[in-house]
PDB file of C-alpha atoms in Angstrom:
ATOM      1  CA  MET A   1     173.076 103.567  62.247  1.00  0.00           C
ATOM      2  CA  ALA A   2     175.643 105.908  63.763  1.00  0.00           C
ATOM      3  CA  THR A   3     175.524 106.232  67.525  1.00  0.00           C
ATOM      4  CA  GLY A   4     174.992 109.964  67.356  1.00  0.00           C
ATOM      5  CA  ASP A   5     171.991 109.531  65.051  1.00  0.00           C
ATOM      6  CA  SER A   6     170.175 107.470  67.664  1.00  0.00           C
ATOM      7  CA  GLN A   7     170.400 109.939  70.530  1.00  0.00           C
ATOM      8  CA  ARG A   8     166.790 110.853  71.349  1.00  0.00           C
ATOM      9  CA  ALA A   9     164.377 110.805  74.237  1.00  0.00           C
ATOM     10  CA  VAL A  10     162.206 107.805  74.976  1.00  0.00           C
ATOM     11  CA  ARG A  11     158.806 108.499  73.405  1.00  0.00           C
ATOM     12  CA  TRP A  12     156.652 106.264  75.598  1.00  0.00           C
ATOM     13  CA  LEU A  13     157.009 105.731  79.315  1.00  0.00           C
ATOM     14  CA  PRO A  14     155.531 102.904  81.356  1.00  0.00           C
ATOM     15  CA  LYS A  15     154.220 103.517  84.846  1.00  0.00           C
ATOM     16  CA  PRO A  16     156.735 103.312  87.704  1.00  0.00           C
ATOM     17  CA  VAL A  17     156.055  99.587  88.198  1.00  0.00           C
ATOM     18  CA  ILE A  18     155.851  97.019  85.409  1.00  0.00           C
ATOM     19  CA  ILE A  19     154.174  93.657  85.939  1.00  0.00           C
ATOM     20  CA  SER A  20     156.428  91.168  84.173  1.00  0.00           C
ATOM     21  CA  ALA A  21     155.155  88.494  81.823  1.00  0.00           C
ATOM     22  CA  PRO A  22     153.469  86.119  82.317  1.00  0.00           C
ATOM     23  CA  PHE A  23     151.998  87.719  85.445  1.00  0.00           C
ATOM     24  CA  GLY A  24     150.789  90.774  83.525  1.00  0.00           C
ATOM     25  CA  ASN A  25     148.313  88.492  81.749  1.00  0.00           C
ATOM     26  CA  TYR A  26     146.442  88.032  85.005  1.00  0.00           C
ATOM     27  CA  VAL A  27     147.434  90.681  87.558  1.00  0.00           C
ATOM     28  CA  ARG A  28     146.598  94.344  86.834  1.00  0.00           C
ATOM     29  CA  PRO A  29     147.101  96.560  89.908  1.00  0.00           C
ATOM     30  CA  SER A  30     146.449 100.259  89.478  1.00  0.00           C
ATOM     31  CA  GLY A  31     149.620 102.293  89.116  1.00  0.00           C
ATOM     32  CA  ALA A  32     151.388  99.542  87.193  1.00  0.00           C
ATOM     33  CA  THR A  33     151.905  98.711  83.515  1.00  0.00           C
ATOM     34  CA  PRO A  34     151.156  95.078  82.603  1.00  0.00           C
ATOM     35  CA  THR A  35     153.337  93.035  80.271  1.00  0.00           C
ATOM     36  CA  VAL A  36     151.275  90.497  78.360  1.00  0.00           C
ATOM     37  CA  GLY A  37     152.766  87.387  76.771  1.00  0.00           C
ATOM     38  CA  THR A  38     155.359  86.244  76.157  1.00  0.00           C
ATOM     39  CA  PHE A  39     153.772  85.399  72.779  1.00  0.00           C
ATOM     40  CA  THR A  40     155.314  83.375  69.987  1.00  0.00           C
ATOM     41  CA  ALA A  41     154.272  83.298  66.338  1.00  0.00           C
ATOM     42  CA  HIS A  42     152.452  79.990  66.863  1.00  0.00           C
ATOM     43  CA  ARG A  43     150.731  78.327  69.780  1.00  0.00           C
ATOM     44  CA  ARG A  44     152.993  76.340  72.104  1.00  0.00           C
ATOM     45  CA  ARG A  45     150.911  73.764  73.918  1.00  0.00           C
ATOM     46  CA  GLY A  46     151.407  72.322  77.385  1.00  0.00           C
ATOM     47  CA  ARG A  47     151.568  75.484  79.479  1.00  0.00           C
ATOM     48  CA  TRP A  48     149.816  74.175  82.579  1.00  0.00           C
ATOM     49  CA  HIS A  49     151.538  70.820  82.365  1.00  0.00           C
ATOM     50  CA  ARG A  50     154.919  72.566  82.303  1.00  0.00           C
ATOM     51  CA  VAL A  51     153.900  74.831  85.193  1.00  0.00           C
ATOM     52  CA  LEU A  52     152.928  71.853  87.356  1.00  0.00           C
ATOM     53  CA  ALA A  53     155.889  69.746  86.249  1.00  0.00           C
ATOM     54  CA  THR A  54     158.728  72.271  86.406  1.00  0.00           C
ATOM     55  CA  VAL A  55     157.945  75.242  88.680  1.00  0.00           C
ATOM     56  CA  ARG A  56     159.696  74.799  92.003  1.00  0.00           C
ATOM     57  CA  HIS A  57     160.085  77.057  95.041  1.00  0.00           C
ATOM     58  CA  VAL A  58     163.491  77.154  96.750  1.00  0.00           C
ATOM     59  CA  PRO A  59     162.658  78.778 100.109  1.00  0.00           C
ATOM     60  CA  ARG A  60     166.220  78.862 101.464  1.00  0.00           C
ATOM     61  CA  LEU A  61     167.258  81.019  98.506  1.00  0.00           C
ATOM     62  CA  GLY A  62     164.062  83.024  98.174  1.00  0.00           C
ATOM     63  CA  ALA A  63     163.945  81.762  94.601  1.00  0.00           C
ATOM     64  CA  TRP A  64     161.768  80.042  92.032  1.00  0.00           C
ATOM     65  CA  VAL A  65     162.958  77.782  89.242  1.00  0.00           C
ATOM     66  CA  ASN A  66     160.978  76.929  86.112  1.00  0.00           C
ATOM     67  CA  ARG A  67     161.390  75.307  82.725  1.00  0.00           C
ATOM     68  CA  ILE A  68     158.095  76.413  81.172  1.00  0.00           C
ATOM     69  CA  GLY A  69     159.727  77.376  77.882  1.00  0.00           C
ATOM     70  CA  LEU A  70     157.341  80.133  76.737  1.00  0.00           C
ATOM     71  CA  ARG A  71     154.243  77.935  76.450  1.00  0.00           C
ATOM     72  CA  ASN A  72     151.497  80.286  75.277  1.00  0.00           C
ATOM     73  CA  PRO A  73     148.423  80.497  72.997  1.00  0.00           C
ATOM     74  CA  GLY A  74     150.302  82.392  70.276  1.00  0.00           C
ATOM     75  CA  ILE A  75     150.033  85.996  69.089  1.00  0.00           C
ATOM     76  CA  GLY A  76     146.895  85.144  67.119  1.00  0.00           C
ATOM     77  CA  TRP A  77     145.022  84.679  70.382  1.00  0.00           C
ATOM     78  CA  MET A  78     145.783  88.256  71.415  1.00  0.00           C
ATOM     79  CA  GLU A  79     144.929  89.547  67.942  1.00  0.00           C
ATOM     80  CA  ALA A  80     141.500  87.950  68.250  1.00  0.00           C
ATOM     81  CA  ARG A  81     140.914  89.528  71.665  1.00  0.00           C
ATOM     82  CA  VAL A  82     141.830  92.966  70.393  1.00  0.00           C
ATOM     83  CA  ALA A  83     139.691  92.549  67.261  1.00  0.00           C
ATOM     84  CA  SER A  84     136.687  91.563  69.398  1.00  0.00           C
ATOM     85  CA  GLY A  85     137.080  94.634  71.599  1.00  0.00           C
ATOM     86  CA  LYS A  86     137.761  92.561  74.713  1.00  0.00           C
ATOM     87  CA  VAL A  87     141.092  94.289  75.339  1.00  0.00           C
ATOM     88  CA  THR A  88     143.053  97.336  74.273  1.00  0.00           C
ATOM     89  CA  LEU A  89     146.827  97.451  74.538  1.00  0.00           C
ATOM     90  CA  GLY A  90     147.633 101.145  74.426  1.00  0.00           C
ATOM     91  CA  GLU A  91     148.928 101.093  78.000  1.00  0.00           C
ATOM     92  CA  SER A  92     150.381  97.573  77.942  1.00  0.00           C
ATOM     93  CA  ILE A  93     153.676  96.023  76.924  1.00  0.00           C
ATOM     94  CA  VAL A  94     153.470  93.054  74.553  1.00  0.00           C
ATOM     95  CA  SER A  95     156.312  90.583  75.034  1.00  0.00           C
ATOM     96  CA  VAL A  96     157.336  88.349  72.114  1.00  0.00           C
ATOM     97  CA  HIS A  97     159.918  85.754  71.162  1.00  0.00           C
ATOM     98  CA  GLY A  98     160.784  84.420  67.719  1.00  0.00           C
ATOM     99  CA  PHE A  99     162.450  81.054  67.194  1.00  0.00           C
ATOM    100  CA  ARG A 100     163.431  81.871  63.596  1.00  0.00           C
ATOM    101  CA  GLU A 101     164.198  85.072  61.702  1.00  0.00           C
ATOM    102  CA  GLU A 102     160.908  85.027  59.803  1.00  0.00           C
ATOM    103  CA  GLU A 103     159.015  84.653  63.079  1.00  0.00           C
ATOM    104  CA  TRP A 104     160.674  87.724  64.579  1.00  0.00           C
ATOM    105  CA  ARG A 105     159.768  89.764  61.503  1.00  0.00           C
ATOM    106  CA  ASP A 106     156.187  88.482  61.552  1.00  0.00           C
ATOM    107  CA  LEU A 107     155.797  89.195  65.275  1.00  0.00           C
ATOM    108  CA  ILE A 108     157.066  92.765  64.959  1.00  0.00           C
ATOM    109  CA  ARG A 109     154.609  93.466  62.151  1.00  0.00           C
ATOM    110  CA  ARG A 110     151.661  91.920  63.978  1.00  0.00           C
ATOM    111  CA  VAL A 111     152.398  93.563  67.321  1.00  0.00           C
ATOM    112  CA  ALA A 112     152.798  96.979  65.693  1.00  0.00           C
ATOM    113  CA  ALA A 113     149.293  96.560  64.237  1.00  0.00           C
ATOM    114  CA  LEU A 114     147.941  96.027  67.761  1.00  0.00           C
ATOM    115  CA  ARG A 115     149.187  99.512  68.768  1.00  0.00           C
ATOM    116  CA  PRO A 116     150.582  98.612  72.205  1.00  0.00           C
ATOM    117  CA  GLY A 117     152.340 100.927  74.596  1.00  0.00           C
ATOM    118  CA  ALA A 118     155.542  99.051  73.785  1.00  0.00           C
ATOM    119  CA  ILE A 119     156.920  95.786  72.462  1.00  0.00           C
ATOM    120  CA  GLU A 120     159.287  93.754  74.619  1.00  0.00           C
ATOM    121  CA  LEU A 121     161.779  91.650  72.687  1.00  0.00           C
ATOM    122  CA  ASN A 122     162.325  88.661  74.956  1.00  0.00           C
ATOM    123  CA  VAL A 123     165.637  87.585  73.492  1.00  0.00           C
ATOM    124  CA  SER A 124     166.911  86.078  76.736  1.00  0.00           C
ATOM    125  CA  CYS A 125     164.650  83.273  77.988  1.00  0.00           C
ATOM    126  CA  PRO A 126     167.027  80.501  79.181  1.00  0.00           C
ATOM    127  CA  ASN A 127     164.467  77.768  78.479  1.00  0.00           C
ATOM    128  CA  VAL A 128     164.329  78.001  74.678  1.00  0.00           C
ATOM    129  CA  GLY A 129     167.850  77.122  73.611  1.00  0.00           C
ATOM    130  CA  GLU A 130     170.855  79.229  72.633  1.00  0.00           C
ATOM    131  CA  LEU A 131     170.477  82.987  72.884  1.00  0.00           C
ATOM    132  CA  SER A 132     170.696  84.570  69.440  1.00  0.00           C
ATOM    133  CA  TRP A 133     169.000  87.274  67.413  1.00  0.00           C
ATOM    134  CA  PRO A 134     168.954  88.462  63.798  1.00  0.00           C
ATOM    135  CA  ILE A 135     171.350  91.335  63.204  1.00  0.00           C
ATOM    136  CA  TRP A 136     168.461  93.472  61.917  1.00  0.00           C
ATOM    137  CA  LEU A 137     166.073  92.702  64.801  1.00  0.00           C
ATOM    138  CA  PHE A 138     166.478  95.810  66.920  1.00  0.00           C
ATOM    139  CA  ALA A 139     166.523  98.276  64.015  1.00  0.00           C
ATOM    140  CA  GLU A 140     163.391  96.777  62.455  1.00  0.00           C
ATOM    141  CA  ALA A 141     161.568  96.827  65.776  1.00  0.00           C
ATOM    142  CA  GLU A 142     162.472 100.498  66.258  1.00  0.00           C
ATOM    143  CA  ALA A 143     161.326 101.303  62.731  1.00  0.00           C
ATOM    144  CA  ALA A 144     157.948  99.659  63.390  1.00  0.00           C
ATOM    145  CA  LEU A 145     157.464 101.039  66.924  1.00  0.00           C
ATOM    146  CA  PRO A 146     159.812 104.014  67.323  1.00  0.00           C
ATOM    147  CA  GLY A 147     160.648 104.752  70.954  1.00  0.00           C
ATOM    148  CA  ARG A 148     158.480 101.825  72.068  1.00  0.00           C
ATOM    149  CA  VAL A 149     160.957  98.939  72.071  1.00  0.00           C
ATOM    150  CA  ILE A 150     162.159  97.216  75.242  1.00  0.00           C
ATOM    151  CA  VAL A 151     164.918  94.615  75.096  1.00  0.00           C
ATOM    152  CA  LYS A 152     164.814  92.109  77.948  1.00  0.00           C
ATOM    153  CA  ILE A 153     168.383  91.071  78.611  1.00  0.00           C
ATOM    154  CA  PRO A 154     169.855  88.098  80.490  1.00  0.00           C
ATOM    155  CA  PRO A 155     171.686  88.651  83.795  1.00  0.00           C
ATOM    156  CA  VAL A 156     174.958  87.368  82.321  1.00  0.00           C
ATOM    157  CA  ARG A 157     176.719  87.674  78.942  1.00  0.00           C
ATOM    158  CA  PHE A 158     174.490  90.477  77.740  1.00  0.00           C
ATOM    159  CA  GLU A 159     177.070  92.941  76.399  1.00  0.00           C
ATOM    160  CA  ALA A 160     176.786  92.057  72.694  1.00  0.00           C
ATOM    161  CA  MET A 161     172.998  92.209  72.863  1.00  0.00           C
ATOM    162  CA  VAL A 162     173.008  95.599  74.564  1.00  0.00           C
ATOM    163  CA  ARG A 163     175.598  96.997  72.155  1.00  0.00           C
ATOM    164  CA  ASP A 164     173.595  95.906  69.105  1.00  0.00           C
ATOM    165  CA  ALA A 165     170.379  97.304  70.570  1.00  0.00           C
ATOM    166  CA  LEU A 166     171.900 100.664  71.507  1.00  0.00           C
ATOM    167  CA  SER A 167     173.473 100.977  68.068  1.00  0.00           C
ATOM    168  CA  ALA A 168     170.049 100.373  66.500  1.00  0.00           C
ATOM    169  CA  GLY A 169     168.433 103.139  68.556  1.00  0.00           C
ATOM    170  CA  VAL A 170     166.813 101.091  71.325  1.00  0.00           C
ATOM    171  CA  ARG A 171     166.647 103.098  74.531  1.00  0.00           C
ATOM    172  CA  MET A 172     164.690 100.843  76.910  1.00  0.00           C
ATOM    173  CA  PHE A 173     166.093  97.758  78.612  1.00  0.00           C
ATOM    174  CA  HIS A 174     164.647  95.311  81.125  1.00  0.00           C
ATOM    175  CA  CYS A 175     167.385  94.088  83.491  1.00  0.00           C
ATOM    176  CA  CYS A 176     167.012  91.167  83.781  1.00  0.00           C
ATOM    177  CA  ASN A 177     165.487  87.866  82.679  1.00  0.00           C
ATOM    178  CA  THR A 178     165.850  84.687  84.733  1.00  0.00           C
ATOM    179  CA  LEU A 179     169.248  83.212  85.527  1.00  0.00           C
ATOM    180  CA  PRO A 180     170.143  80.017  83.629  1.00  0.00           C
ATOM    181  CA  VAL A 181     170.557  77.106  86.076  1.00  0.00           C
ATOM    182  CA  PRO A 182     170.496  73.318  85.593  1.00  0.00           C
ATOM    183  CA  GLY A 183     166.774  73.182  86.459  1.00  0.00           C
ATOM    184  CA  GLY A 184     165.789  75.925  84.009  1.00  0.00           C
ATOM    185  CA  GLY A 185     165.541  79.641  84.809  1.00  0.00           C
ATOM    186  CA  MET A 186     165.907  80.973  88.363  1.00  0.00           C
ATOM    187  CA  SER A 187     164.069  84.087  89.488  1.00  0.00           C
ATOM    188  CA  GLY A 188     163.697  85.798  92.854  1.00  0.00           C
ATOM    189  CA  LYS A 189     166.274  87.096  95.321  1.00  0.00           C
ATOM    190  CA  PRO A 190     169.376  85.441  93.784  1.00  0.00           C
ATOM    191  CA  LEU A 191     168.756  87.433  90.610  1.00  0.00           C
ATOM    192  CA  MET A 192     168.803  90.814  92.334  1.00  0.00           C
ATOM    193  CA  PRO A 193     172.587  91.365  92.750  1.00  0.00           C
ATOM    194  CA  LEU A 194     173.159  90.349  89.133  1.00  0.00           C
ATOM    195  CA  SER A 195     170.457  92.724  87.904  1.00  0.00           C
ATOM    196  CA  LEU A 196     171.950  95.582  89.906  1.00  0.00           C
ATOM    197  CA  ILE A 197     175.344  94.952  88.315  1.00  0.00           C
ATOM    198  CA  ALA A 198     173.758  94.730  84.853  1.00  0.00           C
ATOM    199  CA  ILE A 199     172.069  98.103  85.302  1.00  0.00           C
ATOM    200  CA  GLY A 200     175.402  99.777  85.994  1.00  0.00           C
ATOM    201  CA  ARG A 201     177.013  98.031  83.052  1.00  0.00           C
ATOM    202  CA  VAL A 202     174.254  99.056  80.612  1.00  0.00           C
ATOM    203  CA  ARG A 203     174.616 102.676  81.712  1.00  0.00           C
ATOM    204  CA  ALA A 204     178.404 102.466  81.337  1.00  0.00           C
ATOM    205  CA  MET A 205     178.049 100.998  77.842  1.00  0.00           C
ATOM    206  CA  ALA A 206     175.770 103.873  76.833  1.00  0.00           C
ATOM    207  CA  ARG A 207     178.380 106.372  78.039  1.00  0.00           C
ATOM    208  CA  GLU A 208     181.156 104.536  76.223  1.00  0.00           C
ATOM    209  CA  MET A 209     179.119 104.724  72.999  1.00  0.00           C
ATOM    210  CA  GLY A 210     178.546 108.465  73.397  1.00  0.00           C
ATOM    211  CA  ILE A 211     174.844 108.089  74.134  1.00  0.00           C
ATOM    212  CA  ASP A 212     173.097 110.465  76.525  1.00  0.00           C
ATOM    213  CA  GLU A 213     172.375 108.456  79.682  1.00  0.00           C
ATOM    214  CA  GLY A 214     169.187 110.407  80.214  1.00  0.00           C
ATOM    215  CA  SER A 215     167.749 108.903  77.038  1.00  0.00           C
ATOM    216  CA  VAL A 216     168.213 105.326  78.296  1.00  0.00           C
ATOM    217  CA  LEU A 217     165.394 103.977  80.443  1.00  0.00           C
ATOM    218  CA  ILE A 218     166.283 100.902  82.472  1.00  0.00           C
ATOM    219  CA  ILE A 219     163.635  98.724  84.085  1.00  0.00           C
ATOM    220  CA  GLY A 220     165.152  96.909  87.051  1.00  0.00           C
ATOM    221  CA  GLY A 221     163.718  93.555  88.024  1.00  0.00           C
ATOM    222  CA  GLY A 222     164.573  90.484  90.026  1.00  0.00           C
ATOM    223  CA  GLY A 223     163.805  89.706  93.655  1.00  0.00           C
ATOM    224  CA  ILE A 224     161.605  92.731  94.411  1.00  0.00           C
ATOM    225  CA  THR A 225     159.446  91.813  97.397  1.00  0.00           C
ATOM    226  CA  GLU A 226     159.323  94.993  99.493  1.00  0.00           C
ATOM    227  CA  PRO A 227     159.628  98.791  99.110  1.00  0.00           C
ATOM    228  CA  ALA A 228     163.298  98.785 100.148  1.00  0.00           C
ATOM    229  CA  ASP A 229     164.100  96.751  97.053  1.00  0.00           C
ATOM    230  CA  VAL A 230     162.783  99.602  94.917  1.00  0.00           C
ATOM    231  CA  ASP A 231     165.334 101.879  96.586  1.00  0.00           C
ATOM    232  CA  ALA A 232     168.151  99.463  95.761  1.00  0.00           C
ATOM    233  CA  TYR A 233     167.206  99.459  92.093  1.00  0.00           C
ATOM    234  CA  ALA A 234     166.709 103.221  91.943  1.00  0.00           C
ATOM    235  CA  ASP A 235     170.081 103.809  93.601  1.00  0.00           C
ATOM    236  CA  ALA A 236     171.694 101.501  91.014  1.00  0.00           C
ATOM    237  CA  GLY A 237     170.320 103.595  88.160  1.00  0.00           C
ATOM    238  CA  ALA A 238     166.978 102.014  87.268  1.00  0.00           C
ATOM    239  CA  MET A 239     164.186 104.387  86.258  1.00  0.00           C
ATOM    240  CA  ARG A 240     161.377 101.808  86.614  1.00  0.00           C
ATOM    241  CA  VAL A 241     161.042  98.467  88.385  1.00  0.00           C
ATOM    242  CA  ALA A 242     159.399  95.189  87.408  1.00  0.00           C
ATOM    243  CA  ILE A 243     157.831  92.639  89.722  1.00  0.00           C
ATOM    244  CA  GLY A 244     157.199  89.016  88.863  1.00  0.00           C
ATOM    245  CA  THR A 245     157.722  86.156  91.291  1.00  0.00           C
ATOM    246  CA  LYS A 246     156.380  88.316  94.115  1.00  0.00           C
ATOM    247  CA  LEU A 247     153.038  87.583  92.428  1.00  0.00           C
ATOM    248  CA  MET A 248     153.390  83.783  92.618  1.00  0.00           C
ATOM    249  CA  HIS A 249     150.306  83.487  94.818  1.00  0.00           C
ATOM    250  CA  PRO A 250     146.655  83.245  93.736  1.00  0.00           C
ATOM    251  CA  LYS A 251     145.652  85.986  96.188  1.00  0.00           C
ATOM    252  CA  TYR A 252     146.926  88.565  93.699  1.00  0.00           C
ATOM    253  CA  LEU A 253     144.164  87.585  91.290  1.00  0.00           C
ATOM    254  CA  TRP A 254     141.660  89.402  93.513  1.00  0.00           C
ATOM    255  CA  SER A 255     143.713  91.744  95.710  1.00  0.00           C
ATOM    256  CA  ASP A 256     146.741  93.933  95.083  1.00  0.00           C
ATOM    257  CA  ALA A 257     147.187  94.875  98.747  1.00  0.00           C
ATOM    258  CA  GLY A 258     150.508  93.033  98.903  1.00  0.00           C
ATOM    259  CA  VAL A 259     152.106  95.236  96.241  1.00  0.00           C
ATOM    260  CA  ARG A 260     150.632  98.632  97.122  1.00  0.00           C
ATOM    261  CA  GLY A 261     153.699  99.546  99.190  1.00  0.00           C
ATOM    262  CA  ILE A 262     156.022  98.701  96.298  1.00  0.00           C
ATOM    263  CA  ILE A 263     153.953 100.742  93.860  1.00  0.00           C
ATOM    264  CA  ALA A 264     153.835 103.709  96.256  1.00  0.00           C
ATOM    265  CA  ARG A 265     157.607 103.653  96.791  1.00  0.00           C
ATOM    266  CA  ALA A 266     158.226 103.424  93.045  1.00  0.00           C
ATOM    267  CA  ALA A 267     155.992 106.456  92.476  1.00  0.00           C
ATOM    268  CA  GLU A 268     158.006 108.347  95.091  1.00  0.00           C
ATOM    269  CA  ARG A 269     161.345 107.433  93.507  1.00  0.00           C
ATOM    270  CA  PHE A 270     160.434 107.691  89.831  1.00  0.00           C
ATOM    271  CA  GLY A 271     157.386 109.948  89.761  1.00  0.00           C
ATOM    272  CA  SER A 272     154.046 108.886  88.322  1.00  0.00           C
ATOM    273  CA  SER A 273     153.533 108.843  84.549  1.00  0.00           C
TER     274      SER A 273
END
């Protein structure tokens, strides 16, 4: 697809704050868009074992490290919940990851049938092996869910992924996934400076490819714990923010008081949608 052919406005907009997966499965504050998943084509057992065995807090860095590896009940579990009327996904993002080409194709088809707000292609989890994607992935996702595709990129070595996605017409990016470290993936404050740099680079790449910057929506995430962090992301060029490890406390299952200030600041900076 020629670059000029893919210049268009984003057709679906999340709320100013996105709750990153897997937290969006459990935490649903008003004023925020949840991301459910990440789902794979088949069930991956051992989620709670991997949480207990690998999730570690690093207080001196303000960071968390995990090697959960996308353990989840599989996309069929969500299909059953939607079919039973227990949930609707029109205002949610569904995050998916395929381990093989046929799984990516199957997941795109099945998620499109669920009619979500958007699909997030989690192509950048550091706990599932080498980062790779089928050459057709982004174009097929856009064909199935036009204007509703988010690519979640890694904080390093993301240029080829972004270039392929922009060329295929993708106009929403989540900057960024966890940072690969020896213990797995690191999230929290150490990720923030890398995400801020990535945001600027994605915008520069769009300009270099002749794409209208206004058509590219960047979700900034990593280390957001207070309203001032929203300002840092907005000043860097993000148009939405995502929170994740801020929610690593069971209190958020019954109260969103700890994130109301972040949501209010995001609404001020980005407007409410």
